[in-house]
Structures are given as C-alpha cells and as structure tokens.
PDB file of C-alpha atoms in Angstrom:
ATOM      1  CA  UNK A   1     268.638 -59.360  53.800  1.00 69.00           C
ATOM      2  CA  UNK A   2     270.024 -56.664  56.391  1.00 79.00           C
ATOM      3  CA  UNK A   3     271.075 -57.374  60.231  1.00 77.00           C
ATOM      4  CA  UNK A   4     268.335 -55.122  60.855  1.00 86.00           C
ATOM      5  CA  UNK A   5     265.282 -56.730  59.434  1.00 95.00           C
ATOM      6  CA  UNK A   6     262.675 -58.175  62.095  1.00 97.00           C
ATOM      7  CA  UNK A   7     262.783 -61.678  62.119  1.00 98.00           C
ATOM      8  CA  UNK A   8     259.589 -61.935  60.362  1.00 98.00           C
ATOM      9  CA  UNK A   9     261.233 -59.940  57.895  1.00 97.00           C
ATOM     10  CA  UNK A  10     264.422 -62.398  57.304  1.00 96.00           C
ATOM     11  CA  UNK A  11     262.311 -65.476  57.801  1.00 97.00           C
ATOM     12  CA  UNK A  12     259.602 -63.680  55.223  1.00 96.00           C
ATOM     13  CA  UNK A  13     256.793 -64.507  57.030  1.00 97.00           C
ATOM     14  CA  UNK A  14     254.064 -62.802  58.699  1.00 97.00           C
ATOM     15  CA  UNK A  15     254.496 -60.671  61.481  1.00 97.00           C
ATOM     16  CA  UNK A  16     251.898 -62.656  63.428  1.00 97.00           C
ATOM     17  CA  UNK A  17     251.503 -65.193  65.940  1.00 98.00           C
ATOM     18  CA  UNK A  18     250.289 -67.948  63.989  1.00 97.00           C
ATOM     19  CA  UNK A  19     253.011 -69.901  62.110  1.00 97.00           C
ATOM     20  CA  UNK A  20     253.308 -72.978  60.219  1.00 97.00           C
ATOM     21  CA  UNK A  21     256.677 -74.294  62.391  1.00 97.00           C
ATOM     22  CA  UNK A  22     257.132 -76.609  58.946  1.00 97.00           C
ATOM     23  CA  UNK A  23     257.568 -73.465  56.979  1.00 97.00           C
ATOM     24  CA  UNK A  24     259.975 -71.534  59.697  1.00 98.00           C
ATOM     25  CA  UNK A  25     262.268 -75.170  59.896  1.00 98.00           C
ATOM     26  CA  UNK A  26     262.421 -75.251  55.760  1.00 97.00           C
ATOM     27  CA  UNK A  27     263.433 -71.589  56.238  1.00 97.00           C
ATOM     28  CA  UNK A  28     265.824 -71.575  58.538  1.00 97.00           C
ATOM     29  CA  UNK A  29     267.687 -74.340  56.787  1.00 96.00           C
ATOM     30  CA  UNK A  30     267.704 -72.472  53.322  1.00 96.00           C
ATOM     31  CA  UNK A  31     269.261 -69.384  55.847  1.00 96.00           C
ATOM     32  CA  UNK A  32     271.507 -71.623  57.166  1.00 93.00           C
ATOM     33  CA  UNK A  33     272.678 -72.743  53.491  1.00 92.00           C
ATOM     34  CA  UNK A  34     273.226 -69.512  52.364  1.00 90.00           C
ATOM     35  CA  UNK A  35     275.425 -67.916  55.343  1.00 87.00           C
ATOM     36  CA  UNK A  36     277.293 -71.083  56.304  1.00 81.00           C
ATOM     37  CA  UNK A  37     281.048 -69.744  57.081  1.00 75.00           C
ATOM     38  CA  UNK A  38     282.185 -72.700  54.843  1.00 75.00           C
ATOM     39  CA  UNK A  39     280.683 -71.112  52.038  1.00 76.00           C
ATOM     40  CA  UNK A  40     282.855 -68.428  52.221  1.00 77.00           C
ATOM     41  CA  UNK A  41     286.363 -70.048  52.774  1.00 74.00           C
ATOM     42  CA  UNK A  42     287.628 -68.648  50.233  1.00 79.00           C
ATOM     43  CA  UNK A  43     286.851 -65.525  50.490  1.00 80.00           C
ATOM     44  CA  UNK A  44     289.033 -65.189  53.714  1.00 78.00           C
ATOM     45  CA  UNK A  45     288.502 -64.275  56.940  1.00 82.00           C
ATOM     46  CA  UNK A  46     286.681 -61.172  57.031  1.00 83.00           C
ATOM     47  CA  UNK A  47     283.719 -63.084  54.604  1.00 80.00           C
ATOM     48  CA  UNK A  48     283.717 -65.746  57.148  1.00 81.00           C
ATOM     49  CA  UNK A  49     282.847 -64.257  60.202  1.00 85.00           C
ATOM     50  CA  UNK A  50     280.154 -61.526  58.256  1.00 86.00           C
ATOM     51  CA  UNK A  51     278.943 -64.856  57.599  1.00 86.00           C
ATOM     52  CA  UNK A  52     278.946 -65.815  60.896  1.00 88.00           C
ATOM     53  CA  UNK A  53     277.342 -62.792  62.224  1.00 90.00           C
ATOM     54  CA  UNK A  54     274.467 -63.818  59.907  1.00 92.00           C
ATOM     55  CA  UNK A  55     274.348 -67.372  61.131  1.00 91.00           C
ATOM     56  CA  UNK A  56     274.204 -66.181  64.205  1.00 93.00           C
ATOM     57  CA  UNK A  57     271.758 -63.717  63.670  1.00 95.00           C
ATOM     58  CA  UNK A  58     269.423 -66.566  62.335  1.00 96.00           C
ATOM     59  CA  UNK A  59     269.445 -69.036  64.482  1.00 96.00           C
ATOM     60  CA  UNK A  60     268.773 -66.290  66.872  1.00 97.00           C
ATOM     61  CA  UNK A  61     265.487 -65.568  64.813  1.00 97.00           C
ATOM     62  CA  UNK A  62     264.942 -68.889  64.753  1.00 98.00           C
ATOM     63  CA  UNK A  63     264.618 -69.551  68.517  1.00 98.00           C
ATOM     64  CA  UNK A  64     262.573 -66.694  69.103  1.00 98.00           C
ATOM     65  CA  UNK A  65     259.962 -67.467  65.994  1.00 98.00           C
ATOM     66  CA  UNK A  66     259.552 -71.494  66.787  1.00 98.00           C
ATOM     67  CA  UNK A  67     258.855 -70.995  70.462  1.00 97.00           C
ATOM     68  CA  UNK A  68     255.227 -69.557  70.821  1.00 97.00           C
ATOM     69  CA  UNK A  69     256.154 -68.054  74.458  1.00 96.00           C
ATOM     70  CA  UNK A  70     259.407 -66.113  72.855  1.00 97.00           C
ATOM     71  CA  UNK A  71     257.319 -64.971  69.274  1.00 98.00           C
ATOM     72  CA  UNK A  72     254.625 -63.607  71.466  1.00 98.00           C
ATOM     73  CA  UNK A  73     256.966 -61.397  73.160  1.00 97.00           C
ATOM     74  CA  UNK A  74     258.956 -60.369  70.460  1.00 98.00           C
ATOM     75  CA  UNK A  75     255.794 -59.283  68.771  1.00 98.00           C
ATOM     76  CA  UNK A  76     254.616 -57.446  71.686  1.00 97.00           C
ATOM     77  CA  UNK A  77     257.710 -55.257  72.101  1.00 96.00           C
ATOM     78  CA  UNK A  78     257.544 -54.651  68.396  1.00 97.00           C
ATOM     79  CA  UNK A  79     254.136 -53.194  69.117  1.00 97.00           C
ATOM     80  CA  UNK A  80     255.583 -51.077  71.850  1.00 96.00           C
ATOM     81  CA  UNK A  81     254.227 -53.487  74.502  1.00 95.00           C
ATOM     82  CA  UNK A  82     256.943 -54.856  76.103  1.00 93.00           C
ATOM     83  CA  UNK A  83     256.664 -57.303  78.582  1.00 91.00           C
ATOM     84  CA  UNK A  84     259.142 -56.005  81.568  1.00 85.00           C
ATOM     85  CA  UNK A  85     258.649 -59.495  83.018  1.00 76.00           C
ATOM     86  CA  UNK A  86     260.865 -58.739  85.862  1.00 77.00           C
ATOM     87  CA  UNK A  87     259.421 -55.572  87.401  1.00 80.00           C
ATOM     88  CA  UNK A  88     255.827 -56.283  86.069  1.00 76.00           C
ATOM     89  CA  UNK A  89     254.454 -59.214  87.885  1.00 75.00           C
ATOM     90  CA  UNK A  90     250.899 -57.846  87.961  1.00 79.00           C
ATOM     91  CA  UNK A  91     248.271 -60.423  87.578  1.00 85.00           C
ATOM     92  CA  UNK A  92     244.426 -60.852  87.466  1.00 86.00           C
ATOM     93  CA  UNK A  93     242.948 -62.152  90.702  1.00 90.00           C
ATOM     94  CA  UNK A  94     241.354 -64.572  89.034  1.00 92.00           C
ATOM     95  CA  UNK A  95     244.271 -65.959  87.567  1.00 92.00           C
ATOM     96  CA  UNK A  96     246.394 -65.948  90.806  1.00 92.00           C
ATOM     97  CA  UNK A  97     243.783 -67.879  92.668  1.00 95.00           C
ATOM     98  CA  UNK A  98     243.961 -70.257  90.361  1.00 94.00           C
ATOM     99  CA  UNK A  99     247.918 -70.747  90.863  1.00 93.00           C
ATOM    100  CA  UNK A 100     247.265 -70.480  94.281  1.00 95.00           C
ATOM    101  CA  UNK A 101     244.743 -73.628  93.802  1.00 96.00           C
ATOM    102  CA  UNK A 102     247.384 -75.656  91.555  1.00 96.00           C
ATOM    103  CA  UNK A 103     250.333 -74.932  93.651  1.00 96.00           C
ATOM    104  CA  UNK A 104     247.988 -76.414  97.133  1.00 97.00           C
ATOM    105  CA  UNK A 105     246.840 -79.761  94.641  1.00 96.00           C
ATOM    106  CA  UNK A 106     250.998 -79.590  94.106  1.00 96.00           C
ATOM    107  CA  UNK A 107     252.093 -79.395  97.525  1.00 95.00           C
ATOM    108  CA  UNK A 108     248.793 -81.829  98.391  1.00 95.00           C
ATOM    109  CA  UNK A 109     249.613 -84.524  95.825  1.00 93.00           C
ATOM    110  CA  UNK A 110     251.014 -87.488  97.062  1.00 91.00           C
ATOM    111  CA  UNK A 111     250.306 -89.970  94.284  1.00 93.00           C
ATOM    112  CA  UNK A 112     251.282 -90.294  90.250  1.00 92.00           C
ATOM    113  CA  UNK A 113     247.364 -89.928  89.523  1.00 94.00           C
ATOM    114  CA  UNK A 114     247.304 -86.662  91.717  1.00 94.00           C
ATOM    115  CA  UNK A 115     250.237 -85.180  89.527  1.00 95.00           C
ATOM    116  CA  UNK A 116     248.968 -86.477  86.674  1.00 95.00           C
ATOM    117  CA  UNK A 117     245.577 -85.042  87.066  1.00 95.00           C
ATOM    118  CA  UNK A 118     247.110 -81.402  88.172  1.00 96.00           C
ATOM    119  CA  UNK A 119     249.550 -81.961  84.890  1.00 96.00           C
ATOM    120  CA  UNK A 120     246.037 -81.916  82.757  1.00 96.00           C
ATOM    121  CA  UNK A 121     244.994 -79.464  84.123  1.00 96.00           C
ATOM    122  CA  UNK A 122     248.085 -77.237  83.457  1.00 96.00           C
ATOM    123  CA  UNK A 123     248.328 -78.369  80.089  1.00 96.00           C
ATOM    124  CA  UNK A 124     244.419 -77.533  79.474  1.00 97.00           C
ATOM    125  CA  UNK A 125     245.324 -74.021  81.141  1.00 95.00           C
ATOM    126  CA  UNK A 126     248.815 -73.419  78.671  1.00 96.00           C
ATOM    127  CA  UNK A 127     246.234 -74.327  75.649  1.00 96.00           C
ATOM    128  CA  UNK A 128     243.810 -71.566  76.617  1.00 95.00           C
ATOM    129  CA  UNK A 129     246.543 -69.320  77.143  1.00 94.00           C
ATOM    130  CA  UNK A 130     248.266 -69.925  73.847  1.00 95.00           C
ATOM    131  CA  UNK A 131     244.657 -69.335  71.901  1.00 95.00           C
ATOM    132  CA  UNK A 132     244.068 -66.450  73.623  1.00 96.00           C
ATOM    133  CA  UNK A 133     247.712 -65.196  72.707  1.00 96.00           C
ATOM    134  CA  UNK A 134     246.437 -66.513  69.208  1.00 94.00           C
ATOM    135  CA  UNK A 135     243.103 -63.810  69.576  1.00 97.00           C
ATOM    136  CA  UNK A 136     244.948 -61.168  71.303  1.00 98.00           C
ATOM    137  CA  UNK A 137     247.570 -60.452  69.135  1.00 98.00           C
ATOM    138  CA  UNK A 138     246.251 -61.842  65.217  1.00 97.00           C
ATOM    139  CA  UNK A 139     242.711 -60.889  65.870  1.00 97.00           C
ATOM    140  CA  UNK A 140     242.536 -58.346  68.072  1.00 97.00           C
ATOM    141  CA  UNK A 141     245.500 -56.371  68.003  1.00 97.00           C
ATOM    142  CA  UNK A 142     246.111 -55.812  71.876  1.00 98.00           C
ATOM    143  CA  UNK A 143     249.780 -56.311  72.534  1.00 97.00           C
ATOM    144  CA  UNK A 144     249.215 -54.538  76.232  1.00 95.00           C
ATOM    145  CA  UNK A 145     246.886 -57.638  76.630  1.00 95.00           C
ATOM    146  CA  UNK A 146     248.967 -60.091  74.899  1.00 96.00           C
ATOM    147  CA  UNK A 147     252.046 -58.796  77.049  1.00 95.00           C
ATOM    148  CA  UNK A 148     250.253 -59.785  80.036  1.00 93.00           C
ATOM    149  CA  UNK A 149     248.967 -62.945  79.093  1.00 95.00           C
ATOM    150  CA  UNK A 150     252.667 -63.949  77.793  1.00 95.00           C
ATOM    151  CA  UNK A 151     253.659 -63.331  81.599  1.00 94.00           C
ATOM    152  CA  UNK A 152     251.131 -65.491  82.714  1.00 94.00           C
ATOM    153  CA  UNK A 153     252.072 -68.369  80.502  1.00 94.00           C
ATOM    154  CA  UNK A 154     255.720 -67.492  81.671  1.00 93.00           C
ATOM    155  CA  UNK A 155     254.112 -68.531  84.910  1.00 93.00           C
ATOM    156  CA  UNK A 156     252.318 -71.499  83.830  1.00 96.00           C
ATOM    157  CA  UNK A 157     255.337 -73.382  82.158  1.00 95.00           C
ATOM    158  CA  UNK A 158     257.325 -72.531  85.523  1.00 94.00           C
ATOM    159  CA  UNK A 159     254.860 -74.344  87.350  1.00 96.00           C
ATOM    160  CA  UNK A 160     255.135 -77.057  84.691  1.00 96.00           C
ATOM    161  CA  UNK A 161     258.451 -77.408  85.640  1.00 96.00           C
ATOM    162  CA  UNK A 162     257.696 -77.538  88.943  1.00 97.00           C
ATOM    163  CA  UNK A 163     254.911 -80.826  88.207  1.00 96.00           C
ATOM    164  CA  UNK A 164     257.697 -82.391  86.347  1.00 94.00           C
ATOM    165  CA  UNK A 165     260.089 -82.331  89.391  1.00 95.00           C
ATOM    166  CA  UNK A 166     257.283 -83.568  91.487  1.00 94.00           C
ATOM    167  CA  UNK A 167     256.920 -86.763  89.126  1.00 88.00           C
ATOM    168  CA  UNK A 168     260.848 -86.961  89.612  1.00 91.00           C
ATOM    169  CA  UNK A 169     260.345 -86.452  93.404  1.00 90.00           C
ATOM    170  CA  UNK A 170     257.805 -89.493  93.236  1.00 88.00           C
ATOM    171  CA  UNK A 171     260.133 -91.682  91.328  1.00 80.00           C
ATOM    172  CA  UNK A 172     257.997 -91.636  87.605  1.00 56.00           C
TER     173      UNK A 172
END
C-alpha cells in the first residue's frame, strides 16, 4: 500500500462507479485491522502516528467510496473532469424547470400528503440520476457528463433536505 494509491487502488477494487458497499465495509475493516495505532505500541511513537496517517487516510477513502455522490466525483476528477461545483452551476433548462416546479409544489404544500407526494417524486428523480451516473461513467465513459450530472444530484439531495425540514415545519 502507498499514501498515494487512488482509493480504488487501496480498497482494490474497481475504479468504477458500481460497488458492492458489502465488499468496501469488509474492506475497510481488514484496513482498519492492519493500521490500527494499537498495533504498533510497541514500536513507539513514530510507528504510531505513520499508522495513524494510514488510518486516516482510509477512512478518508472510505467516505468518499461508500457515498455514490462523493465516488462519482472523485472518479470524475480522476478523469480530468472535475466538478468545480462552486463556480460551475450551469444546468440544463430542462432540469432547472423542473426544480423550479418542485421548489413551487414545496413552497405550495401545505399538507403531509403534499410533501409526501413531492418527496416521491425527488426520490424517483435521485434514482434516475444515480443510473445515469451508473451509464455515464461505467458505460459510457463521459466524466464531463458525469461531472455535471453529479452537480445536479448535489442539487437534488439539497432540496431533499429542504422536504425534510418542511415535514419538520409541519410537525411529522
């Protein structure tokens, strides 16, 4: 292993953005095993914190590989597409009128059934999203694409948020 590695490369998986989460948890425990600081108590101080440099270093591989969102954007700067989410807010018409339509039915919604419908609708809109992610990147190989479509899911779990706090707001 080497600090350097990608994190497919220490988690020895596949560079794409498909993963079996089972096989990234049962990785990043054997990781965790074999860099724990404890294990190197005896070997003084300077073993210890290489050690936890490395433990750090994996669960920081670990974050970015079990959250679809965060892979799909590590994969895309990999591919020289990075995603410059905060001076790149570019969108499809298509796509904004359709935030434009969810955030009215938001504002609009005065009932659980109204939020709850909206929240389906979201959640059927994040599962297109994530397939297409799925196709863009392990199919088609168009991280430009896949950048953009990661900062329109960025978008889409904001407004999630946002849904959520309206169920709050309505005491659910």
């Amino acid at each position: 292993m080497n600090l350097n590695d990608t994190d497919f490369e220490l988690f020895a998986v596949p560079a794409t953005f498909a993963q079996d989460r089972a096989a990234l948890d049962a990785r990043w425990k054997e990781l965790q095993r074999e860099a724990h600081p404890d294990r190197f108590a005896a070997q003084g101080a300077a073993a210890q914190r290489v050690a936890m440099q490395w433990s750090v270093r994996i669960n920081e591989a670990y974050q970015r590989l079990k959250d679809p969102i965060r892979r799909a954007s590590y994969i895309c700067e990999l591919n020289g597409a990075p995603l410059n989410a905060e001076n790149n807010t570019a969108m499809p018409p298509d796509f904004l009128m359709q935030q434009m339509e969810w955030r009215e039915a938001l504002d609009d919604a005065d009932d659980a059934d109204a939020v709850e419908k909206l929240q389906a609708e979201v959640e059927a809109g994040r599962a297109r999203a994530l397939s297409s992610l799925d196709w863009l990147i392990d199919e088609k190989g168009d991280y430009p694409a896949a950048a953009q479509q990661v900062r329109a899911l960025m978008f889409i779990e904001r407004f999630g948020q946002d849904v959520e706090a309206k169920f709050d707001q309505l005491g659910q």
